[in-house]
PDB file of C-alpha atoms in Angstrom:
ATOM      1  CA  MET A  80      19.675   4.229 -18.775  1.00  0.00           C
ATOM      2  CA  PRO A  81      22.054   1.865 -16.976  1.00  0.00           C
ATOM      3  CA  GLU A  82      23.347  -1.081 -18.965  1.00  0.00           C
ATOM      4  CA  ALA A  83      22.370  -4.561 -17.856  1.00  0.00           C
ATOM      5  CA  PHE A  84      24.807  -6.680 -15.915  1.00  0.00           C
ATOM      6  CA  SER A  85      25.213  -9.845 -17.943  1.00  0.00           C
ATOM      7  CA  GLY A  86      27.044 -12.059 -15.495  1.00  0.00           C
ATOM      8  CA  SER A  87      26.018 -14.463 -12.769  1.00  0.00           C
ATOM      9  CA  PHE A  88      25.214 -13.575  -9.185  1.00  0.00           C
ATOM     10  CA  GLN A  89      28.667 -14.821  -8.242  1.00  0.00           C
ATOM     11  CA  ASP A  90      30.200 -12.484 -10.854  1.00  0.00           C
ATOM     12  CA  PHE A  91      28.122  -9.617  -9.452  1.00  0.00           C
ATOM     13  CA  GLN A  92      29.357 -10.320  -5.931  1.00  0.00           C
ATOM     14  CA  ALA A  93      32.943 -10.298  -7.192  1.00  0.00           C
ATOM     15  CA  VAL A  94      32.637  -6.747  -8.573  1.00  0.00           C
ATOM     16  CA  THR A  95      30.071  -5.382  -6.100  1.00  0.00           C
ATOM     17  CA  PRO A  96      31.050  -5.820  -2.447  1.00  0.00           C
ATOM     18  CA  ASN A  97      28.197  -6.869  -0.132  1.00  0.00           C
ATOM     19  CA  ALA A  98      25.902  -7.325  -3.143  1.00  0.00           C
ATOM     20  CA  ARG A  99      22.377  -8.502  -2.460  1.00  0.00           C
ATOM     21  CA  PHE A 100      20.683 -11.084  -4.655  1.00  0.00           C
ATOM     22  CA  SER A 101      17.789  -8.656  -5.266  1.00  0.00           C
ATOM     23  CA  ASP A 102      20.257  -5.982  -6.436  1.00  0.00           C
ATOM     24  CA  TRP A 103      21.617  -8.481  -8.950  1.00  0.00           C
ATOM     25  CA  LEU A 104      18.094  -9.168 -10.242  1.00  0.00           C
ATOM     26  CA  ALA A 105      17.545  -5.439 -10.802  1.00  0.00           C
ATOM     27  CA  ALA A 106      20.949  -5.047 -12.463  1.00  0.00           C
ATOM     28  CA  ARG A 107      20.229  -7.969 -14.784  1.00  0.00           C
ATOM     29  CA  ALA A 108      16.866  -6.424 -15.709  1.00  0.00           C
ATOM     30  CA  GLU A 109      18.257  -3.184 -17.095  1.00  0.00           C
ATOM     31  CA  PRO A 110      17.269  -1.098 -18.951  1.00  0.00           C
ATOM     32  CA  TYR A 111      13.711  -2.283 -18.224  1.00  0.00           C
ATOM     33  CA  TRP A 112      14.023  -1.838 -14.466  1.00  0.00           C
ATOM     34  CA  SER A 113      15.014   1.829 -14.683  1.00  0.00           C
ATOM     35  CA  GLU A 114      12.472   2.490 -17.442  1.00  0.00           C
ATOM     36  CA  ALA A 115       9.729   1.115 -15.197  1.00  0.00           C
ATOM     37  CA  THR A 116      10.693   2.902 -12.002  1.00  0.00           C
ATOM     38  CA  ASP A 117      11.296   6.212 -13.807  1.00  0.00           C
ATOM     39  CA  HIS A 118       8.476   6.125 -16.364  1.00  0.00           C
ATOM     40  CA  ALA A 119       6.915   9.448 -17.407  1.00  0.00           C
ATOM     41  CA  PHE A 120       3.503   8.171 -16.296  1.00  0.00           C
ATOM     42  CA  THR A 121       4.704   7.825 -12.710  1.00  0.00           C
ATOM     43  CA  HIS A 122       6.124  11.338 -12.738  1.00  0.00           C
ATOM     44  CA  ALA A 123       2.818  12.647 -14.111  1.00  0.00           C
ATOM     45  CA  ILE A 124       0.954  11.014 -11.224  1.00  0.00           C
ATOM     46  CA  GLY A 125       3.298  12.751  -8.823  1.00  0.00           C
ATOM     47  CA  ASP A 126       3.010  16.245 -10.254  1.00  0.00           C
ATOM     48  CA  GLY A 127      -0.705  15.932 -11.030  1.00  0.00           C
ATOM     49  CA  SER A 128      -0.302  16.405 -14.785  1.00  0.00           C
ATOM     50  CA  VAL A 129      -1.588  12.959 -15.801  1.00  0.00           C
ATOM     51  CA  PRO A 130      -4.749  13.363 -17.944  1.00  0.00           C
ATOM     52  CA  ASP A 131      -7.899  11.868 -16.423  1.00  0.00           C
ATOM     53  CA  GLU A 132      -8.426   9.635 -19.456  1.00  0.00           C
ATOM     54  CA  ALA A 133      -4.943   8.147 -19.045  1.00  0.00           C
ATOM     55  CA  TYR A 134      -5.456   7.590 -15.332  1.00  0.00           C
ATOM     56  CA  VAL A 135      -8.836   5.934 -15.927  1.00  0.00           C
ATOM     57  CA  ARG A 136      -7.202   3.580 -18.440  1.00  0.00           C
ATOM     58  CA  TYR A 137      -4.586   2.774 -15.849  1.00  0.00           C
ATOM     59  CA  LEU A 138      -7.077   2.228 -13.006  1.00  0.00           C
ATOM     60  CA  ILE A 139      -9.288  -0.042 -15.099  1.00  0.00           C
ATOM     61  CA  GLU A 140      -6.378  -2.278 -16.070  1.00  0.00           C
ATOM     62  CA  ASP A 141      -5.048  -2.315 -12.520  1.00  0.00           C
ATOM     63  CA  TYR A 142      -8.503  -3.101 -11.156  1.00  0.00           C
ATOM     64  CA  THR A 143      -8.863  -6.081 -13.497  1.00  0.00           C
ATOM     65  CA  PHE A 144      -5.443  -7.241 -12.319  1.00  0.00           C
ATOM     66  CA  ILE A 145      -6.156  -7.143  -8.566  1.00  0.00           C
ATOM     67  CA  THR A 146      -7.923 -10.532  -8.566  1.00  0.00           C
ATOM     68  CA  ASP A 147      -4.918 -12.167 -10.216  1.00  0.00           C
ATOM     69  CA  LEU A 148      -2.528 -10.527  -7.779  1.00  0.00           C
ATOM     70  CA  ALA A 149      -4.667 -11.840  -4.900  1.00  0.00           C
ATOM     71  CA  SER A 150      -4.480 -15.341  -6.414  1.00  0.00           C
ATOM     72  CA  THR A 151      -0.711 -14.991  -6.756  1.00  0.00           C
ATOM     73  CA  LEU A 152      -0.430 -14.153  -3.073  1.00  0.00           C
ATOM     74  CA  GLY A 153      -2.614 -17.153  -2.256  1.00  0.00           C
ATOM     75  CA  TYR A 154      -0.255 -19.474  -4.144  1.00  0.00           C
ATOM     76  CA  LEU A 155       2.736 -17.980  -2.370  1.00  0.00           C
ATOM     77  CA  VAL A 156       1.097 -18.311   1.038  1.00  0.00           C
ATOM     78  CA  ALA A 157       0.604 -22.017   0.308  1.00  0.00           C
ATOM     79  CA  LYS A 158       4.204 -22.504  -0.856  1.00  0.00           C
ATOM     80  CA  ALA A 159       5.988 -20.310   1.698  1.00  0.00           C
ATOM     81  CA  PRO A 160       8.465 -22.414   3.692  1.00  0.00           C
ATOM     82  CA  THR A 161       7.880 -20.860   7.126  1.00  0.00           C
ATOM     83  CA  MET A 162       4.960 -19.618   9.182  1.00  0.00           C
ATOM     84  CA  ARG A 163       6.562 -16.179   9.361  1.00  0.00           C
ATOM     85  CA  SER A 164       6.618 -15.991   5.559  1.00  0.00           C
ATOM     86  CA  LYS A 165       3.014 -17.165   5.334  1.00  0.00           C
ATOM     87  CA  SER A 166       2.022 -14.515   7.872  1.00  0.00           C
ATOM     88  CA  ARG A 167       3.682 -11.649   5.964  1.00  0.00           C
ATOM     89  CA  LEU A 168       2.159 -12.673   2.653  1.00  0.00           C
ATOM     90  CA  SER A 169      -1.324 -13.270   4.053  1.00  0.00           C
ATOM     91  CA  GLY A 170      -1.213  -9.896   5.815  1.00  0.00           C
ATOM     92  CA  PHE A 171      -0.560  -8.155   2.510  1.00  0.00           C
ATOM     93  CA  LEU A 172      -3.339 -10.172   0.877  1.00  0.00           C
ATOM     94  CA  ALA A 173      -5.777  -8.906   3.507  1.00  0.00           C
ATOM     95  CA  LEU A 174      -4.691  -5.314   2.862  1.00  0.00           C
ATOM     96  CA  LEU A 175      -5.003  -5.737  -0.905  1.00  0.00           C
ATOM     97  CA  THR A 176      -8.598  -6.968  -0.681  1.00  0.00           C
ATOM     98  CA  SER A 177      -9.731  -4.231   1.708  1.00  0.00           C
ATOM     99  CA  GLU A 178      -8.029  -0.818   1.717  1.00  0.00           C
ATOM    100  CA  GLU A 179      -6.761  -0.913  -1.861  1.00  0.00           C
ATOM    101  CA  ASN A 180     -10.071  -2.175  -3.234  1.00  0.00           C
ATOM    102  CA  ASP A 181     -11.849   0.679  -1.440  1.00  0.00           C
ATOM    103  CA  TYR A 182      -9.474   3.144  -3.091  1.00  0.00           C
ATOM    104  CA  PHE A 183     -10.460   1.925  -6.550  1.00  0.00           C
ATOM    105  CA  LEU A 184     -14.175   2.265  -5.851  1.00  0.00           C
ATOM    106  CA  ARG A 185     -13.851   5.822  -4.530  1.00  0.00           C
ATOM    107  CA  SER A 186     -11.556   6.844  -7.382  1.00  0.00           C
ATOM    108  CA  PHE A 187     -13.851   5.514 -10.099  1.00  0.00           C
ATOM    109  CA  GLU A 188     -16.747   7.400  -8.515  1.00  0.00           C
ATOM    110  CA  ALA A 189     -14.760  10.646  -8.400  1.00  0.00           C
ATOM    111  CA  LEU A 190     -13.764  10.216 -12.050  1.00  0.00           C
ATOM    112  CA  GLY A 191     -17.387   9.636 -13.043  1.00  0.00           C
ATOM    113  CA  PHE A 192     -16.774   6.088 -14.164  1.00  0.00           C
ATOM    114  CA  PRO A 193     -19.831   3.824 -13.645  1.00  0.00           C
ATOM    115  CA  ALA A 194     -19.548   0.557 -11.742  1.00  0.00           C
ATOM    116  CA  ALA A 195     -21.191  -1.380 -14.559  1.00  0.00           C
ATOM    117  CA  THR A 196     -18.254  -0.478 -16.793  1.00  0.00           C
ATOM    118  CA  TYR A 197     -15.276  -1.248 -14.587  1.00  0.00           C
ATOM    119  CA  GLU A 198     -16.853  -4.331 -13.035  1.00  0.00           C
ATOM    120  CA  THR A 199     -17.242  -5.933 -16.470  1.00  0.00           C
ATOM    121  CA  ALA A 200     -14.010  -4.641 -18.017  1.00  0.00           C
ATOM    122  CA  ALA A 201     -11.791  -7.225 -19.686  1.00  0.00           C
ATOM    123  CA  GLN A 202      -8.025  -7.208 -19.319  1.00  0.00           C
ATOM    124  CA  GLY A 203      -6.051  -5.693 -22.146  1.00  0.00           C
ATOM    125  CA  PRO A 204      -3.236  -7.696 -23.781  1.00  0.00           C
ATOM    126  CA  VAL A 205      -0.468  -6.220 -21.623  1.00  0.00           C
ATOM    127  CA  THR A 206      -2.368  -6.861 -18.394  1.00  0.00           C
ATOM    128  CA  ARG A 207      -3.129 -10.424 -19.520  1.00  0.00           C
ATOM    129  CA  ALA A 208       0.544 -11.052 -20.218  1.00  0.00           C
ATOM    130  CA  PHE A 209       1.458  -9.544 -16.860  1.00  0.00           C
ATOM    131  CA  ALA A 210      -1.125 -11.633 -15.007  1.00  0.00           C
ATOM    132  CA  ASP A 211      -0.201 -14.807 -16.897  1.00  0.00           C
ATOM    133  CA  LEU A 212       3.444 -14.495 -15.882  1.00  0.00           C
ATOM    134  CA  LEU A 213       2.513 -13.925 -12.236  1.00  0.00           C
ATOM    135  CA  LEU A 214       0.006 -16.761 -12.088  1.00  0.00           C
ATOM    136  CA  THR A 215       2.196 -19.233 -13.969  1.00  0.00           C
ATOM    137  CA  SER A 216       5.280 -18.451 -11.903  1.00  0.00           C
ATOM    138  CA  SER A 217       3.485 -18.584  -8.561  1.00  0.00           C
ATOM    139  CA  GLY A 218       0.975 -21.350  -9.358  1.00  0.00           C
ATOM    140  CA  LYS A 219       2.976 -23.791 -11.476  1.00  0.00           C
ATOM    141  CA  GLY A 220       6.443 -22.588 -10.593  1.00  0.00           C
ATOM    142  CA  THR A 221       8.471 -22.604  -7.415  1.00  0.00           C
ATOM    143  CA  TYR A 222       8.148 -20.334  -4.422  1.00  0.00           C
ATOM    144  CA  ALA A 223      11.268 -18.487  -5.592  1.00  0.00           C
ATOM    145  CA  GLU A 224       9.845 -17.907  -9.082  1.00  0.00           C
ATOM    146  CA  GLY A 225       6.588 -16.513  -7.740  1.00  0.00           C
ATOM    147  CA  LEU A 226       8.473 -14.387  -5.236  1.00  0.00           C
ATOM    148  CA  ALA A 227      10.641 -12.906  -8.012  1.00  0.00           C
ATOM    149  CA  CYS A 228       7.508 -11.740  -9.813  1.00  0.00           C
ATOM    150  CA  LEU A 229       5.988 -10.265  -6.662  1.00  0.00           C
ATOM    151  CA  LEU A 230       9.246  -8.532  -5.780  1.00  0.00           C
ATOM    152  CA  CYS A 231       9.451  -6.842  -9.163  1.00  0.00           C
ATOM    153  CA  ALA A 232       5.860  -5.615  -9.064  1.00  0.00           C
ATOM    154  CA  GLU A 233       5.922  -4.262  -5.519  1.00  0.00           C
ATOM    155  CA  TRP A 234       9.502  -2.972  -5.435  1.00  0.00           C
ATOM    156  CA  CYS A 235       8.870  -1.000  -8.621  1.00  0.00           C
ATOM    157  CA  TYR A 236       5.904   0.753  -7.010  1.00  0.00           C
ATOM    158  CA  LEU A 237       7.757   1.426  -3.780  1.00  0.00           C
ATOM    159  CA  THR A 238      10.660   2.961  -5.732  1.00  0.00           C
ATOM    160  CA  TRP A 239       8.635   5.522  -7.627  1.00  0.00           C
ATOM    161  CA  GLY A 240       6.153   5.959  -4.769  1.00  0.00           C
ATOM    162  CA  LEU A 241       8.909   7.023  -2.367  1.00  0.00           C
ATOM    163  CA  ARG A 242      10.337   9.351  -5.002  1.00  0.00           C
ATOM    164  CA  GLU A 243       7.022  11.123  -5.536  1.00  0.00           C
ATOM    165  CA  ALA A 244       6.209  11.149  -1.816  1.00  0.00           C
ATOM    166  CA  GLY A 245       9.164  13.492  -1.400  1.00  0.00           C
ATOM    167  CA  GLN A 246       7.407  16.081  -3.566  1.00  0.00           C
ATOM    168  CA  PRO A 247       4.288  18.190  -2.868  1.00  0.00           C
ATOM    169  CA  ARG A 248       1.179  16.026  -3.240  1.00  0.00           C
ATOM    170  CA  PRO A 249      -1.096  16.556  -6.262  1.00  0.00           C
ATOM    171  CA  GLU A 250      -4.482  18.139  -5.469  1.00  0.00           C
ATOM    172  CA  LYS A 251      -6.619  15.267  -6.782  1.00  0.00           C
ATOM    173  CA  PHE A 252      -7.138  12.848  -3.921  1.00  0.00           C
ATOM    174  CA  TYR A 253      -6.928   9.737  -6.093  1.00  0.00           C
ATOM    175  CA  LEU A 254      -3.430  10.708  -7.235  1.00  0.00           C
ATOM    176  CA  ALA A 255      -2.248  11.737  -3.764  1.00  0.00           C
ATOM    177  CA  GLU A 256      -3.647   8.599  -2.136  1.00  0.00           C
ATOM    178  CA  TRP A 257      -2.118   6.323  -4.777  1.00  0.00           C
ATOM    179  CA  ILE A 258       1.282   7.777  -3.978  1.00  0.00           C
ATOM    180  CA  ASP A 259       0.662   7.422  -0.252  1.00  0.00           C
ATOM    181  CA  LEU A 260      -0.465   3.799  -0.578  1.00  0.00           C
ATOM    182  CA  HIS A 261       2.920   2.990  -2.076  1.00  0.00           C
ATOM    183  CA  ALA A 262       5.054   5.113   0.232  1.00  0.00           C
ATOM    184  CA  VAL A 263       3.656   4.350   3.676  1.00  0.00           C
ATOM    185  CA  GLU A 264       5.830   2.628   6.257  1.00  0.00           C
ATOM    186  CA  GLY A 265       3.775  -0.575   6.193  1.00  0.00           C
ATOM    187  CA  PHE A 266       4.196  -1.042   2.442  1.00  0.00           C
ATOM    188  CA  GLU A 267       7.879  -0.162   2.583  1.00  0.00           C
ATOM    189  CA  SER A 268       8.354  -2.697   5.368  1.00  0.00           C
ATOM    190  CA  PHE A 269       6.595  -5.392   3.333  1.00  0.00           C
ATOM    191  CA  VAL A 270       8.667  -4.740   0.216  1.00  0.00           C
ATOM    192  CA  ASN A 271      11.855  -4.739   2.271  1.00  0.00           C
ATOM    193  CA  TRP A 272      10.774  -8.105   3.662  1.00  0.00           C
ATOM    194  CA  ILE A 273      10.217  -9.481   0.131  1.00  0.00           C
ATOM    195  CA  ARG A 274      13.737  -8.349  -0.760  1.00  0.00           C
ATOM    196  CA  GLU A 275      15.177 -10.052   2.315  1.00  0.00           C
ATOM    197  CA  GLU A 276      13.205 -13.219   1.545  1.00  0.00           C
ATOM    198  CA  MET A 277      14.353 -13.168  -2.079  1.00  0.00           C
ATOM    199  CA  ASP A 278      17.952 -12.533  -0.988  1.00  0.00           C
ATOM    200  CA  ALA A 279      17.888 -15.551   1.313  1.00  0.00           C
ATOM    201  CA  VAL A 280      16.039 -17.912  -1.019  1.00  0.00           C
ATOM    202  CA  GLY A 281      17.756 -16.849  -4.235  1.00  0.00           C
ATOM    203  CA  ALA A 282      21.323 -16.836  -2.949  1.00  0.00           C
ATOM    204  CA  ALA A 283      20.962 -20.461  -1.839  1.00  0.00           C
ATOM    205  CA  LEU A 284      19.890 -21.726  -5.282  1.00  0.00           C
ATOM    206  CA  PRO A 285      22.229 -23.278  -7.875  1.00  0.00           C
ATOM    207  CA  PRO A 286      23.341 -20.948 -10.711  1.00  0.00           C
ATOM    208  CA  ALA A 287      20.915 -22.377 -13.292  1.00  0.00           C
ATOM    209  CA  GLN A 288      17.916 -21.616 -11.085  1.00  0.00           C
ATOM    210  CA  GLN A 289      19.284 -18.163 -10.272  1.00  0.00           C
ATOM    211  CA  GLU A 290      19.503 -17.500 -13.988  1.00  0.00           C
ATOM    212  CA  SER A 291      15.856 -18.506 -14.373  1.00  0.00           C
ATOM    213  CA  LEU A 292      14.857 -16.000 -11.685  1.00  0.00           C
ATOM    214  CA  ALA A 293      16.832 -13.257 -13.430  1.00  0.00           C
ATOM    215  CA  LYS A 294      14.945 -13.885 -16.653  1.00  0.00           C
ATOM    216  CA  ILE A 295      11.577 -13.832 -14.870  1.00  0.00           C
ATOM    217  CA  PHE A 296      12.461 -10.568 -13.129  1.00  0.00           C
ATOM    218  CA  SER A 297      13.592  -9.036 -16.437  1.00  0.00           C
ATOM    219  CA  LYS A 298      10.377 -10.020 -18.201  1.00  0.00           C
ATOM    220  CA  MET A 299       8.316  -8.628 -15.318  1.00  0.00           C
ATOM    221  CA  SER A 300      10.255  -5.359 -15.526  1.00  0.00           C
ATOM    222  CA  ALA A 301       9.600  -5.106 -19.271  1.00  0.00           C
ATOM    223  CA  LEU A 302       5.890  -5.728 -18.676  1.00  0.00           C
ATOM    224  CA  GLU A 303       5.820  -3.008 -16.016  1.00  0.00           C
ATOM    225  CA  VAL A 304       7.141  -0.580 -18.633  1.00  0.00           C
ATOM    226  CA  ALA A 305       4.505  -1.765 -21.101  1.00  0.00           C
ATOM    227  CA  PHE A 306       1.748  -1.402 -18.503  1.00  0.00           C
ATOM    228  CA  PHE A 307       2.630   2.250 -17.853  1.00  0.00           C
ATOM    229  CA  GLU A 308       3.177   2.961 -21.539  1.00  0.00           C
ATOM    230  CA  THR A 309      -0.226   1.535 -22.484  1.00  0.00           C
ATOM    231  CA  ALA A 310      -1.972   3.756 -19.941  1.00  0.00           C
ATOM    232  CA  TRP A 311       0.084   6.766 -20.991  1.00  0.00           C
ATOM    233  CA  THR A 312      -0.451   6.462 -24.741  1.00  0.00           C
ATOM    234  CA  GLY A 313      -3.775   4.623 -24.974  1.00  0.00           C
ATOM    235  CA  GLU A 314      -2.211   1.987 -27.218  1.00  0.00           C
ATOM    236  CA  ALA A 315      -1.390  -1.581 -26.196  1.00  0.00           C
ATOM    237  CA  CYS A 316       2.388  -1.731 -26.065  1.00  0.00           C
ATOM    238  CA  LEU A 317       3.516  -5.318 -25.628  1.00  0.00           C
ATOM    239  CA  PRO A 318       7.235  -5.241 -24.833  1.00  0.00           C
ATOM    240  CA  GLU A 319       9.959  -6.196 -27.254  1.00  0.00           C
ATOM    241  CA  VAL A 320      12.117  -8.079 -24.808  1.00  0.00           C
ATOM    242  CA  ASN A 321      15.694  -9.004 -25.603  1.00  0.00           C
ATOM    243  CA  PRO A 322      15.453 -12.797 -26.191  1.00  0.00           C
ATOM    244  CA  GLU A 323      18.692 -13.302 -24.285  1.00  0.00           C
ATOM    245  CA  LYS A 324      17.035 -11.894 -21.172  1.00  0.00           C
ATOM    246  CA  VAL A 325      13.908 -14.096 -21.045  1.00  0.00           C
TER     247      VAL A 325
END
């Protein structure tokens, strides 16, 4: 796994020509960033080898998380500095509460999982920690802090989604569609916009605030790893994050 870059954004620019602020966030978040985007669970989705019980665990936790992600987007819509930014975020919120929600319902039915179970499921400890960081950063924090969380979550999925989209699709529709949801042009365009927004907002901040964003992004990356690991193993795996990175 790549080693983390420990310096400031200005240091990163000095050694990496034309460096983007979002690239610096990812570099600061290593090895968590690479562990999340290259996790065995994501590869198993792509090649169809993920056991149904592991995928059900994953879907349940993700389904319980959707409401919190929608709330996060609502906070960011309210705090976005321009109408264009509000429009992009609200458009994704509309997609999240329609097409993606429909995917969950059809997938649970195909997996033989009753509505009474997933509709009353409580978040596990990793999902709670993940949701708490998102909601705290977007609700009580600044626009930039909430955006850093959203960027990590969505960019991670785009990264492995595009990788697996380049391979033959698995036969099970709920695996193939999950890949497609995170590799389609519309999603890629939205994530690229988040990166551009983060690049513009983050690069303009003073170094102390940039450092705060790097720590948030690193913690989000570690929680992404824990989220996949919990689904993969069936055991709650709260991350052991390097205290210097959070």
